[in-house]
C-alpha atoms as an extended CHARMM CRD file, in Angstrom:
* protein
*
       199  EXT
         1         1  ARG       CA            136.1300000000      111.6320000000      140.1520000000  PROA      1               0.0000000000
         2         2  TRP       CA            138.3270000000      112.7590000000      143.0140000000  PROA      2               0.0000000000
         3         3  GLU       CA            142.0500000000      112.7890000000      142.2990000000  PROA      3               0.0000000000
         4         4  THR       CA            145.0510000000      113.6560000000      144.4410000000  PROA      4               0.0000000000
         5         5  HSD       CA            147.8730000000      115.7490000000      143.0050000000  PROA      5               0.0000000000
         6         6  ASP       CA            150.8960000000      117.4370000000      144.4970000000  PROA      6               0.0000000000
         7         7  TYR       CA            151.9900000000      120.8950000000      143.3680000000  PROA      7               0.0000000000
         8         8  ASP       CA            155.2050000000      122.7100000000      144.2340000000  PROA      8               0.0000000000
         9         9  LEU       CA            154.2560000000      126.3560000000      144.6490000000  PROA      9               0.0000000000
        10        10  ALA       CA            157.8570000000      127.3170000000      143.9190000000  PROA      10              0.0000000000
        11        11  ASP       CA            157.1560000000      126.1500000000      140.3500000000  PROA      11              0.0000000000
        12        12  LEU       CA            154.0970000000      128.3670000000      139.8370000000  PROA      12              0.0000000000
        13        13  GLU       CA            154.6690000000      130.6170000000      136.8170000000  PROA      13              0.0000000000
        14        14  SER       CA            151.4060000000      132.2150000000      135.7010000000  PROA      14              0.0000000000
        15        15  ALA       CA            147.8120000000      133.1200000000      136.5160000000  PROA      15              0.0000000000
        16        16  TRP       CA            144.9240000000      133.0970000000      134.0380000000  PROA      16              0.0000000000
        17        17  PHE       CA            141.4180000000      134.5830000000      134.1340000000  PROA      17              0.0000000000
        18        18  ILE       CA            138.5960000000      132.6120000000      132.4980000000  PROA      18              0.0000000000
        19        19  VAL       CA            135.1450000000      133.9290000000      131.5860000000  PROA      19              0.0000000000
        20        20  GLU       CA            132.2420000000      131.7000000000      130.5060000000  PROA      20              0.0000000000
        21        21  PRO       CA            129.1760000000      133.6720000000      129.3530000000  PROA      21              0.0000000000
        22        22  PHE       CA            126.0970000000      131.4510000000      129.5840000000  PROA      22              0.0000000000
        23        23  ALA       CA            123.0970000000      133.5050000000      128.5170000000  PROA      23              0.0000000000
        24        24  ASP       CA            121.6910000000      135.1450000000      125.4170000000  PROA      24              0.0000000000
        25        25  TRP       CA            122.6460000000      138.5320000000      126.8640000000  PROA      25              0.0000000000
        26        26  ARG       CA            126.1480000000      139.2010000000      128.0320000000  PROA      26              0.0000000000
        27        27  GLY       CA            125.6960000000      139.9300000000      131.7450000000  PROA      27              0.0000000000
        28        28  PRO       CA            125.4260000000      136.4170000000      133.2770000000  PROA      28              0.0000000000
        29        29  ALA       CA            128.6850000000      134.4840000000      133.2480000000  PROA      29              0.0000000000
        30        30  HSD       CA            130.9310000000      132.2760000000      135.3190000000  PROA      30              0.0000000000
        31        31  THR       CA            134.5010000000      133.3340000000      136.0500000000  PROA      31              0.0000000000
        32        32  PHE       CA            137.3950000000      131.4380000000      137.5620000000  PROA      32              0.0000000000
        33        33  LEU       CA            141.1830000000      131.3600000000      137.6860000000  PROA      33              0.0000000000
        34        34  SER       CA            143.8150000000      128.9250000000      136.5400000000  PROA      34              0.0000000000
        35        35  PHE       CA            147.4080000000      128.7160000000      137.7120000000  PROA      35              0.0000000000
        36        36  GLY       CA            150.1910000000      127.4740000000      135.4440000000  PROA      36              0.0000000000
        37        37  PHE       CA            153.1480000000      125.4580000000      136.7000000000  PROA      37              0.0000000000
        38        38  ARG       CA            156.5900000000      124.9080000000      135.1920000000  PROA      38              0.0000000000
        39        39  ASP       CA            155.7930000000      121.2770000000      134.3240000000  PROA      39              0.0000000000
        40        40  GLY       CA            152.8870000000      122.3570000000      132.1050000000  PROA      40              0.0000000000
        41        41  ARG       CA            150.0780000000      121.5070000000      134.5210000000  PROA      41              0.0000000000
        42        42  HSD       CA            147.3420000000      124.0190000000      135.3020000000  PROA      42              0.0000000000
        43        43  LEU       CA            145.3360000000      124.0660000000      138.5190000000  PROA      43              0.0000000000
        44        44  ALA       CA            141.9520000000      125.7800000000      138.1620000000  PROA      44              0.0000000000
        45        45  VAL       CA            140.1260000000      127.3260000000      141.1230000000  PROA      45              0.0000000000
        46        46  SER       CA            136.4240000000      128.0520000000      140.7560000000  PROA      46              0.0000000000
        47        47  ALA       CA            133.9780000000      129.4910000000      143.3060000000  PROA      47              0.0000000000
        48        48  GLU       CA            130.6240000000      127.7930000000      142.7740000000  PROA      48              0.0000000000
        49        49  VAL       CA            127.3440000000      126.8860000000      144.4090000000  PROA      49              0.0000000000
        50        50  ARG       CA            127.3390000000      123.5570000000      146.1750000000  PROA      50              0.0000000000
        51        51  LYS       CA            124.2900000000      121.9760000000      144.6230000000  PROA      51              0.0000000000
        52        52  GLU       CA            122.5470000000      119.1760000000      146.4530000000  PROA      52              0.0000000000
        53        53  VAL       CA            121.1910000000      116.1470000000      144.6160000000  PROA      53              0.0000000000
        54        54  GLY       CA            118.2860000000      117.2480000000      142.4330000000  PROA      54              0.0000000000
        55        55  GLU       CA            118.9760000000      120.9450000000      143.0040000000  PROA      55              0.0000000000
        56        56  THR       CA            119.3060000000      123.3260000000      140.0500000000  PROA      56              0.0000000000
        57        57  TYR       CA            120.8640000000      126.7570000000      139.9810000000  PROA      57              0.0000000000
        58        58  SER       CA            118.6850000000      129.8580000000      139.8770000000  PROA      58              0.0000000000
        59        59  PRO       CA            120.1520000000      133.3960000000      140.0330000000  PROA      59              0.0000000000
        60        60  LEU       CA            116.9970000000      134.5210000000      141.8390000000  PROA      60              0.0000000000
        61        61  ALA       CA            117.2180000000      131.7550000000      144.4510000000  PROA      61              0.0000000000
        62        62  GLY       CA            120.8840000000      132.6620000000      144.8460000000  PROA      62              0.0000000000
        63        63  LEU       CA            119.8270000000      135.9520000000      146.4040000000  PROA      63              0.0000000000
        64        64  PHE       CA            118.0830000000      134.1850000000      149.3110000000  PROA      64              0.0000000000
        65        65  ARG       CA            120.6330000000      131.9290000000      151.0140000000  PROA      65              0.0000000000
        66        66  GLN       CA            119.6250000000      128.8190000000      149.0800000000  PROA      66              0.0000000000
        67        67  TYR       CA            123.1020000000      127.5600000000      148.1850000000  PROA      67              0.0000000000
        68        68  GLU       CA            126.3340000000      126.9910000000      150.0330000000  PROA      68              0.0000000000
        69        69  LEU       CA            129.4920000000      128.4850000000      148.5210000000  PROA      69              0.0000000000
        70        70  MET       CA            132.4160000000      126.1980000000      147.7000000000  PROA      70              0.0000000000
        71        71  LEU       CA            135.7350000000      126.4410000000      145.9130000000  PROA      71              0.0000000000
        72        72  VAL       CA            136.3520000000      123.7130000000      143.3420000000  PROA      72              0.0000000000
        73        73  LEU       CA            139.9800000000      122.8340000000      142.6080000000  PROA      73              0.0000000000
        74        74  GLY       CA            140.5370000000      120.8530000000      139.4670000000  PROA      74              0.0000000000
        75        75  ASP       CA            142.5300000000      120.1750000000      136.3630000000  PROA      75              0.0000000000
        76        76  GLU       CA            142.0720000000      123.0170000000      133.8930000000  PROA      76              0.0000000000
        77        77  ARG       CA            141.1900000000      120.4810000000      131.1930000000  PROA      77              0.0000000000
        78        78  ASP       CA            138.2310000000      119.3350000000      133.2930000000  PROA      78              0.0000000000
        79        79  LEU       CA            136.9260000000      122.7570000000      134.2820000000  PROA      79              0.0000000000
        80        80  VAL       CA            137.3340000000      124.2950000000      130.8250000000  PROA      80              0.0000000000
        81        81  GLY       CA            136.2920000000      121.0930000000      129.0610000000  PROA      81              0.0000000000
        82        82  LEU       CA            133.0350000000      120.9170000000      131.0240000000  PROA      82              0.0000000000
        83        83  ARG       CA            132.0860000000      124.3840000000      129.8330000000  PROA      83              0.0000000000
        84        84  ALA       CA            133.4170000000      124.2840000000      126.2740000000  PROA      84              0.0000000000
        85        85  ALA       CA            132.9610000000      120.6790000000      125.1760000000  PROA      85              0.0000000000
        86        86  HSD       CA            129.9620000000      119.5450000000      127.2020000000  PROA      86              0.0000000000
        87        87  ARG       CA            127.9160000000      122.6760000000      127.8600000000  PROA      87              0.0000000000
        88        88  ARG       CA            129.1810000000      124.1580000000      124.5800000000  PROA      88              0.0000000000
        89        89  ASP       CA            129.4180000000      127.6410000000      126.0570000000  PROA      89              0.0000000000
        90        90  ALA       CA            131.8110000000      130.3330000000      124.9110000000  PROA      90              0.0000000000
        91        91  VAL       CA            135.0180000000      130.4050000000      126.9710000000  PROA      91              0.0000000000
        92        92  HSD       CA            137.5230000000      133.2740000000      127.0620000000  PROA      92              0.0000000000
        93        93  LEU       CA            141.0130000000      132.7490000000      128.5000000000  PROA      93              0.0000000000
        94        94  TYR       CA            143.2570000000      135.6590000000      129.5130000000  PROA      94              0.0000000000
        95        95  ARG       CA            146.7540000000      135.5890000000      130.9190000000  PROA      95              0.0000000000
        96        96  LEU       CA            147.0010000000      138.0220000000      133.8150000000  PROA      96              0.0000000000
        97        97  ARG       CA            149.8020000000      140.5220000000      134.2590000000  PROA      97              0.0000000000
        98        98  ALA       CA            151.0770000000      138.8610000000      137.4270000000  PROA      98              0.0000000000
        99        99  THR       CA            154.5610000000      137.8880000000      138.5230000000  PROA      99              0.0000000000
       100       100  PRO       CA            155.0800000000      134.3270000000      139.7630000000  PROA      100             0.0000000000
       101       101  ALA       CA            155.1860000000      135.7210000000      143.3160000000  PROA      101             0.0000000000
       102       102  GLN       CA            151.8700000000      137.5290000000      142.8010000000  PROA      102             0.0000000000
       103       103  ALA       CA            150.2800000000      134.4310000000      141.2450000000  PROA      103             0.0000000000
       104       104  ARG       CA            151.4620000000      132.3270000000      144.1810000000  PROA      104             0.0000000000
       105       105  ALA       CA            150.1030000000      134.8040000000      146.7200000000  PROA      105             0.0000000000
       106       106  LEU       CA            146.7270000000      134.7870000000      144.9410000000  PROA      106             0.0000000000
       107       107  LEU       CA            146.5610000000      130.9980000000      144.8560000000  PROA      107             0.0000000000
       108       108  GLU       CA            147.5370000000      130.7710000000      148.5160000000  PROA      108             0.0000000000
       109       109  ARG       CA            144.8180000000      133.2740000000      149.3850000000  PROA      109             0.0000000000
       110       110  LEU       CA            142.1980000000      131.2110000000      147.5420000000  PROA      110             0.0000000000
       111       111  LEU       CA            143.4000000000      128.0000000000      149.1980000000  PROA      111             0.0000000000
       112       112  ALA       CA            143.0680000000      129.7080000000      152.5850000000  PROA      112             0.0000000000
       113       113  GLU       CA            139.5160000000      130.6920000000      151.6310000000  PROA      113             0.0000000000
       114       114  ALA       CA            138.7340000000      127.0970000000      150.6320000000  PROA      114             0.0000000000
       115       115  ASN       CA            140.0030000000      125.8670000000      154.0020000000  PROA      115             0.0000000000
       116       116  ALA       CA            138.0040000000      128.5690000000      155.8010000000  PROA      116             0.0000000000
       117       117  LEU       CA            134.8220000000      127.4730000000      154.0180000000  PROA      117             0.0000000000
       118       118  ALA       CA            135.4950000000      123.8660000000      154.9990000000  PROA      118             0.0000000000
       119       119  ALA       CA            135.7500000000      124.9290000000      158.6360000000  PROA      119             0.0000000000
       120       120  ARG       CA            132.9350000000      127.4690000000      158.5400000000  PROA      120             0.0000000000
       121       121  PRO       CA            130.4820000000      127.1640000000      155.6160000000  PROA      121             0.0000000000
       122       122  ALA       CA            129.0600000000      130.3120000000      154.0290000000  PROA      122             0.0000000000
       123       123  PHE       CA            126.1950000000      131.0460000000      151.6980000000  PROA      123             0.0000000000
       124       124  TYR       CA            126.5720000000      131.8910000000      148.0240000000  PROA      124             0.0000000000
       125       125  ASN       CA            124.9070000000      135.1390000000      146.9410000000  PROA      125             0.0000000000
       126       126  THR       CA            124.2430000000      135.9730000000      143.2940000000  PROA      126             0.0000000000
       127       127  LEU       CA            125.4130000000      139.5760000000      143.7600000000  PROA      127             0.0000000000
       128       128  THR       CA            127.7090000000      139.7110000000      146.7770000000  PROA      128             0.0000000000
       129       129  ALA       CA            129.3510000000      136.2900000000      147.2330000000  PROA      129             0.0000000000
       130       130  ASN       CA            129.7410000000      134.7160000000      143.8190000000  PROA      130             0.0000000000
       131       131  CYS       CA            132.4470000000      133.4700000000      141.4700000000  PROA      131             0.0000000000
       132       132  THR       CA            133.7050000000      136.9460000000      140.5670000000  PROA      132             0.0000000000
       133       133  THR       CA            133.4390000000      138.6160000000      143.9620000000  PROA      133             0.0000000000
       134       134  THR       CA            135.4800000000      135.7380000000      145.4290000000  PROA      134             0.0000000000
       135       135  ILE       CA            138.3000000000      136.5840000000      143.0110000000  PROA      135             0.0000000000
       136       136  VAL       CA            137.9590000000      140.3230000000      143.6470000000  PROA      136             0.0000000000
       137       137  ASP       CA            138.0140000000      139.7840000000      147.4260000000  PROA      137             0.0000000000
       138       138  ALA       CA            141.1840000000      137.6740000000      147.1510000000  PROA      138             0.0000000000
       139       139  VAL       CA            142.9280000000      140.3080000000      145.0300000000  PROA      139             0.0000000000
       140       140  ASP       CA            141.7390000000      143.0960000000      147.3330000000  PROA      140             0.0000000000
       141       141  ALA       CA            143.1040000000      141.2910000000      150.3840000000  PROA      141             0.0000000000
       142       142  LEU       CA            146.5500000000      141.2140000000      148.7470000000  PROA      142             0.0000000000
       143       143  ALA       CA            146.4970000000      144.6070000000      147.0150000000  PROA      143             0.0000000000
       144       144  PRO       CA            143.6790000000      146.8310000000      148.3030000000  PROA      144             0.0000000000
       145       145  GLY       CA            142.1270000000      149.0850000000      145.7050000000  PROA      145             0.0000000000
       146       146  THR       CA            143.4070000000      147.1520000000      142.6960000000  PROA      146             0.0000000000
       147       147  ILE       CA            139.8580000000      146.3680000000      141.5640000000  PROA      147             0.0000000000
       148       148  PRO       CA            137.3700000000      149.1490000000      142.3860000000  PROA      148             0.0000000000
       149       149  MET       CA            133.7140000000      148.4330000000      143.1120000000  PROA      149             0.0000000000
       150       150  SER       CA            131.9300000000      148.1630000000      139.7740000000  PROA      150             0.0000000000
       151       151  TRP       CA            128.7130000000      146.9070000000      138.2400000000  PROA      151             0.0000000000
       152       152  ARG       CA            130.9760000000      144.8040000000      136.0050000000  PROA      152             0.0000000000
       153       153  THR       CA            131.8070000000      142.5240000000      138.9200000000  PROA      153             0.0000000000
       154       154  ARG       CA            128.0820000000      142.0930000000      139.6050000000  PROA      154             0.0000000000
       155       155  LEU       CA            127.4960000000      141.1570000000      135.9490000000  PROA      155             0.0000000000
       156       156  PRO       CA            130.5000000000      138.8790000000      135.3790000000  PROA      156             0.0000000000
       157       157  GLY       CA            130.0300000000      138.7630000000      131.6160000000  PROA      157             0.0000000000
       158       158  TYR       CA            131.5900000000      142.2320000000      131.6280000000  PROA      158             0.0000000000
       159       159  SER       CA            134.3410000000      141.4660000000      134.1280000000  PROA      159             0.0000000000
       160       160  ASP       CA            136.9280000000      140.9100000000      131.4030000000  PROA      160             0.0000000000
       161       161  ASP       CA            136.2570000000      144.4570000000      130.1350000000  PROA      161             0.0000000000
       162       162  LEU       CA            136.9660000000      145.7220000000      133.6460000000  PROA      162             0.0000000000
       163       163  ALA       CA            140.1660000000      143.6870000000      133.8470000000  PROA      163             0.0000000000
       164       164  PHE       CA            141.1540000000      145.0030000000      130.4110000000  PROA      164             0.0000000000
       165       165  ASP       CA            140.5200000000      148.6150000000      131.4450000000  PROA      165             0.0000000000
       166       166  LEU       CA            142.5740000000      148.1400000000      134.6260000000  PROA      166             0.0000000000
       167       167  GLY       CA            145.5030000000      146.6800000000      132.6720000000  PROA      167             0.0000000000
       168       168  LEU       CA            145.2530000000      143.3170000000      134.4230000000  PROA      168             0.0000000000
       169       169  ILE       CA            145.0420000000      141.2980000000      131.1910000000  PROA      169             0.0000000000
       170       170  ASP       CA            148.3190000000      140.6570000000      129.3990000000  PROA      170             0.0000000000
       171       171  THR       CA            147.4110000000      141.8220000000      125.8970000000  PROA      171             0.0000000000
       172       172  ASP       CA            148.3610000000      144.5820000000      123.4800000000  PROA      172             0.0000000000
       173       173  LEU       CA            145.1930000000      144.1410000000      121.4320000000  PROA      173             0.0000000000
       174       174  PRO       CA            142.6230000000      146.9460000000      121.2210000000  PROA      174             0.0000000000
       175       175  ARG       CA            139.3290000000      146.7860000000      123.0970000000  PROA      175             0.0000000000
       176       176  GLU       CA            137.4260000000      146.0690000000      119.8650000000  PROA      176             0.0000000000
       177       177  THR       CA            139.2340000000      142.7770000000      119.2020000000  PROA      177             0.0000000000
       178       178  TYR       CA            140.7340000000      141.4060000000      122.4170000000  PROA      178             0.0000000000
       179       179  ARG       CA            137.7130000000      139.3060000000      123.4750000000  PROA      179             0.0000000000
       180       180  ASP       CA            137.3770000000      137.4280000000      120.1880000000  PROA      180             0.0000000000
       181       181  ALA       CA            141.1380000000      136.8240000000      120.0930000000  PROA      181             0.0000000000
       182       182  HSD       CA            141.0180000000      135.1450000000      123.5150000000  PROA      182             0.0000000000
       183       183  ARG       CA            138.0490000000      132.8600000000      122.8730000000  PROA      183             0.0000000000
       184       184  ILE       CA            139.1670000000      129.2280000000      123.2490000000  PROA      184             0.0000000000
       185       185  ASP       CA            136.0650000000      127.0140000000      123.3600000000  PROA      185             0.0000000000
       186       186  GLY       CA            136.6280000000      125.7940000000      119.7970000000  PROA      186             0.0000000000
       187       187  LEU       CA            140.2300000000      124.8600000000      120.6310000000  PROA      187             0.0000000000
       188       188  ALA       CA            139.0600000000      123.1400000000      123.8210000000  PROA      188             0.0000000000
       189       189  ARG       CA            136.5150000000      121.0640000000      121.8920000000  PROA      189             0.0000000000
       190       190  ASP       CA            139.1700000000      120.1020000000      119.3480000000  PROA      190             0.0000000000
       191       191  ALA       CA            141.5320000000      119.0660000000      122.1490000000  PROA      191             0.0000000000
       192       192  GLU       CA            138.8250000000      116.9980000000      123.8080000000  PROA      192             0.0000000000
       193       193  ALA       CA            137.9790000000      115.2730000000      120.5240000000  PROA      193             0.0000000000
       194       194  ALA       CA            141.6620000000      114.5370000000      119.8530000000  PROA      194             0.0000000000
       195       195  GLY       CA            142.0480000000      113.1060000000      123.3450000000  PROA      195             0.0000000000
       196       196  LEU       CA            139.0440000000      110.8140000000      122.9070000000  PROA      196             0.0000000000
       197       197  GLU       CA            140.2900000000      109.6260000000      119.5260000000  PROA      197             0.0000000000
       198       198  GLY       CA            143.6490000000      108.7720000000      121.0600000000  PROA      198             0.0000000000
       199       199  GLU       CA            142.1660000000      106.5220000000      123.7530000000  PROA      199             0.0000000000
């Protein structure tokens, strides 16, 4: 359902990177961001295809201007819960090394992109205009060269490795263990179950 919420950007404290692998091999994945506020709320921003009624997603069709691109803004519990509790996919959550000012600038950039798409629609493209490239483009607009061109942005299941190598993820864990340590789908399912039991 549609909901209306107000957020004070002066209260934005953190930015988080989320990766949802959804295939038997690691390459295909969905990525999005979440922004944490002082009052404990998290606003998630996810670039996605705008599916019409009866339409299903196909990576191949996504190469041929079959889907419109949209930015979904939602409660983190909804966007993570959909993937972890309902689709039962793996979900990895990483805090980014970003100051509150940097997190705010990134969110504002994505909101500007959402407004631009509302005024002038654009096509999704599996390789060049997808969930991950939308994030990379927003970061590049604010800090050019931060994220170099890489095959790991074209195969988003590896995008967290790229972020790790670039020092964008706030972790001191070694490469061999950081992904497993940041997997949260089990916790998300537990939280969803606890919420349902409490209703």
